[in-house]
């Protein structure tokens, strides 16, 4: 039960960060690519953490 709650909290954390990153003003096209890379890193990091916590 605790793990499910932890996963939900982490999902919320990732969503908040993605929203914060997405709302940054974009100057150039490179910024969009950077945002995508950061977003992917956040998601990958937290999915990995959730899987490790589940063990």
Coordinates of N, CA and C in Angstrom, one line a residue:
X1 N 0.8 -1.2 0.0 CA 0.0 0.0 0.0 C 0.9 1.3 0.0
X2 N 1.9 1.2 0.9 CA 2.8 2.4 0.9 C 3.5 2.6 -0.4
X3 N 3.8 1.6 -1.1 CA 4.5 1.7 -2.4 C 3.6 2.4 -3.4
X4 N 2.3 2.1 -3.4 CA 1.4 2.7 -4.3 C 1.3 4.2 -4.1
X5 N 1.2 4.6 -2.8 CA 1.2 6.0 -2.4 C 2.5 6.7 -2.9
X6 N 3.6 6.0 -2.7 CA 4.9 6.6 -3.1 C 4.9 6.8 -4.6
X7 N 4.5 5.9 -5.3 CA 4.4 6.0 -6.8 C 3.6 7.2 -7.2
X8 N 2.4 7.4 -6.5 CA 1.5 8.5 -6.8 C 2.2 9.8 -6.5
X9 N 2.9 9.9 -5.3 CA 3.6 11.1 -5.0 C 4.7 11.4 -6.0
X10 N 5.4 10.4 -6.4 CA 6.4 10.6 -7.4 C 5.9 11.1 -8.7
X11 N 4.7 10.5 -9.1 CA 4.1 10.9 -10.4 C 3.7 12.4 -10.3
X12 N 3.2 12.8 -9.2 CA 2.8 14.2 -9.0 C 4.0 15.1 -9.1
X13 N 5.1 14.6 -8.5 CA 6.3 15.4 -8.5 C 6.8 15.6 -9.9
X14 N 6.8 14.5 -10.7 CA 7.3 14.5 -12.1 C 6.3 15.5 -12.9
X15 N 5.0 15.3 -12.7 CA 4.1 16.2 -13.4 C 4.3 17.7 -13.1
X16 N 4.5 18.0 -11.8 CA 4.8 19.4 -11.4 C 6.0 19.9 -12.1
X17 N 7.1 19.1 -12.2 CA 8.3 19.5 -12.8 C 8.2 19.7 -14.3
X18 N 7.4 18.8 -14.9 CA 7.2 18.9 -16.4 C 6.4 20.1 -16.7
X19 N 5.4 20.4 -15.8 CA 4.6 21.6 -16.0 C 5.4 22.9 -15.8
X20 N 6.3 22.9 -14.8 CA 7.2 24.0 -14.6 C 8.1 24.2 -15.8
X21 N 8.7 23.2 -16.3 CA 9.6 23.3 -17.4 C 8.9 23.7 -18.6
X22 N 7.7 23.2 -18.9 CA 6.9 23.5 -20.0 C 6.5 25.0 -20.1
X23 N 6.3 25.6 -18.9 CA 5.8 26.9 -18.8 C 7.0 28.0 -18.9
X24 N 8.2 27.5 -19.0 CA 9.3 28.4 -19.2 C 9.2 29.1 -20.5
X25 N 9.5 30.4 -20.6 CA 9.5 31.0 -22.0 C 10.5 30.4 -22.9
X26 N 10.1 30.1 -24.1 CA 11.0 29.5 -25.1 C 11.6 30.6 -26.0
X27 N 12.9 30.7 -26.1 CA 13.6 31.6 -26.9 C 13.8 31.1 -28.3
X28 N 14.4 29.9 -28.3 CA 14.8 29.3 -29.6 C 14.4 27.8 -29.6
X29 N 14.5 27.3 -30.8 CA 14.0 25.9 -31.0 C 14.9 24.9 -30.2
X30 N 16.2 25.2 -29.9 CA 17.0 24.4 -29.1 C 16.4 24.2 -27.7
X31 N 15.8 25.2 -27.2 CA 15.2 25.1 -25.9 C 14.1 24.0 -25.8
X32 N 13.4 23.9 -26.9 CA 12.4 22.8 -27.0 C 13.0 21.5 -26.9
X33 N 14.1 21.3 -27.6 CA 14.8 20.0 -27.5 C 15.4 19.8 -26.1
X34 N 15.9 20.8 -25.5 CA 16.4 20.7 -24.1 C 15.3 20.3 -23.2
X35 N 14.2 20.9 -23.3 CA 13.0 20.6 -22.4 C 12.6 19.1 -22.6
X36 N 12.6 18.6 -23.8 CA 12.3 17.2 -24.1 C 13.3 16.3 -23.4
X37 N 14.6 16.7 -23.5 CA 15.6 15.8 -22.9 C 15.5 15.8 -21.4
X38 N 15.3 17.0 -20.8 CA 15.1 17.1 -19.3 C 13.9 16.3 -18.9
X39 N 12.8 16.5 -19.6 CA 11.6 15.8 -19.3 C 11.8 14.3 -19.3
X40 N 12.5 13.8 -20.3 CA 12.8 12.4 -20.4 C 13.7 11.9 -19.2
X41 N 14.7 12.7 -18.9 CA 15.5 12.4 -17.7 C 14.7 12.3 -16.4
X42 N 13.8 13.2 -16.2 CA 13.0 13.2 -15.0 C 12.1 12.0 -15.0
X43 N 11.5 11.7 -16.1 CA 10.6 10.5 -16.1 C 11.4 9.2 -15.9
X44 N 12.5 9.1 -16.6 CA 13.4 7.9 -16.5 C 13.9 7.7 -15.1
X45 N 14.4 8.8 -14.5 CA 14.9 8.8 -13.1 C 13.9 8.3 -12.1
X46 N 12.7 8.8 -12.2 CA 11.6 8.5 -11.3 C 11.0 7.1 -11.5
X47 N 10.9 6.7 -12.7 CA 10.5 5.3 -13.0 C 11.5 4.4 -12.4
X48 N 12.8 4.6 -12.6 CA 13.8 3.8 -12.1 C 13.7 3.7 -10.5
X49 N 13.5 4.9 -9.9 CA 13.4 4.9 -8.4 C 12.2 4.1 -7.9
X50 N 11.1 4.3 -8.6 CA 9.9 3.6 -8.2 C 10.1 2.0 -8.3
X51 N 10.8 1.6 -9.4 CA 11.0 0.2 -9.6 C 12.0 -0.3 -8.5
X52 N 13.0 0.4 -8.2 CA 13.9 0.0 -7.1 C 13.2 0.0 -5.8
X53 N 12.4 0.9 -5.5 CA 11.7 1.0 -4.2 C 10.7 -0.2 -4.1
X54 N 10.2 -0.7 -5.2 CA 9.2 -1.8 -5.1 C 9.9 -3.1 -4.7
X55 N 11.2 -3.2 -4.9 CA 11.9 -4.5 -4.6 C 11.9 -4.9 -3.1

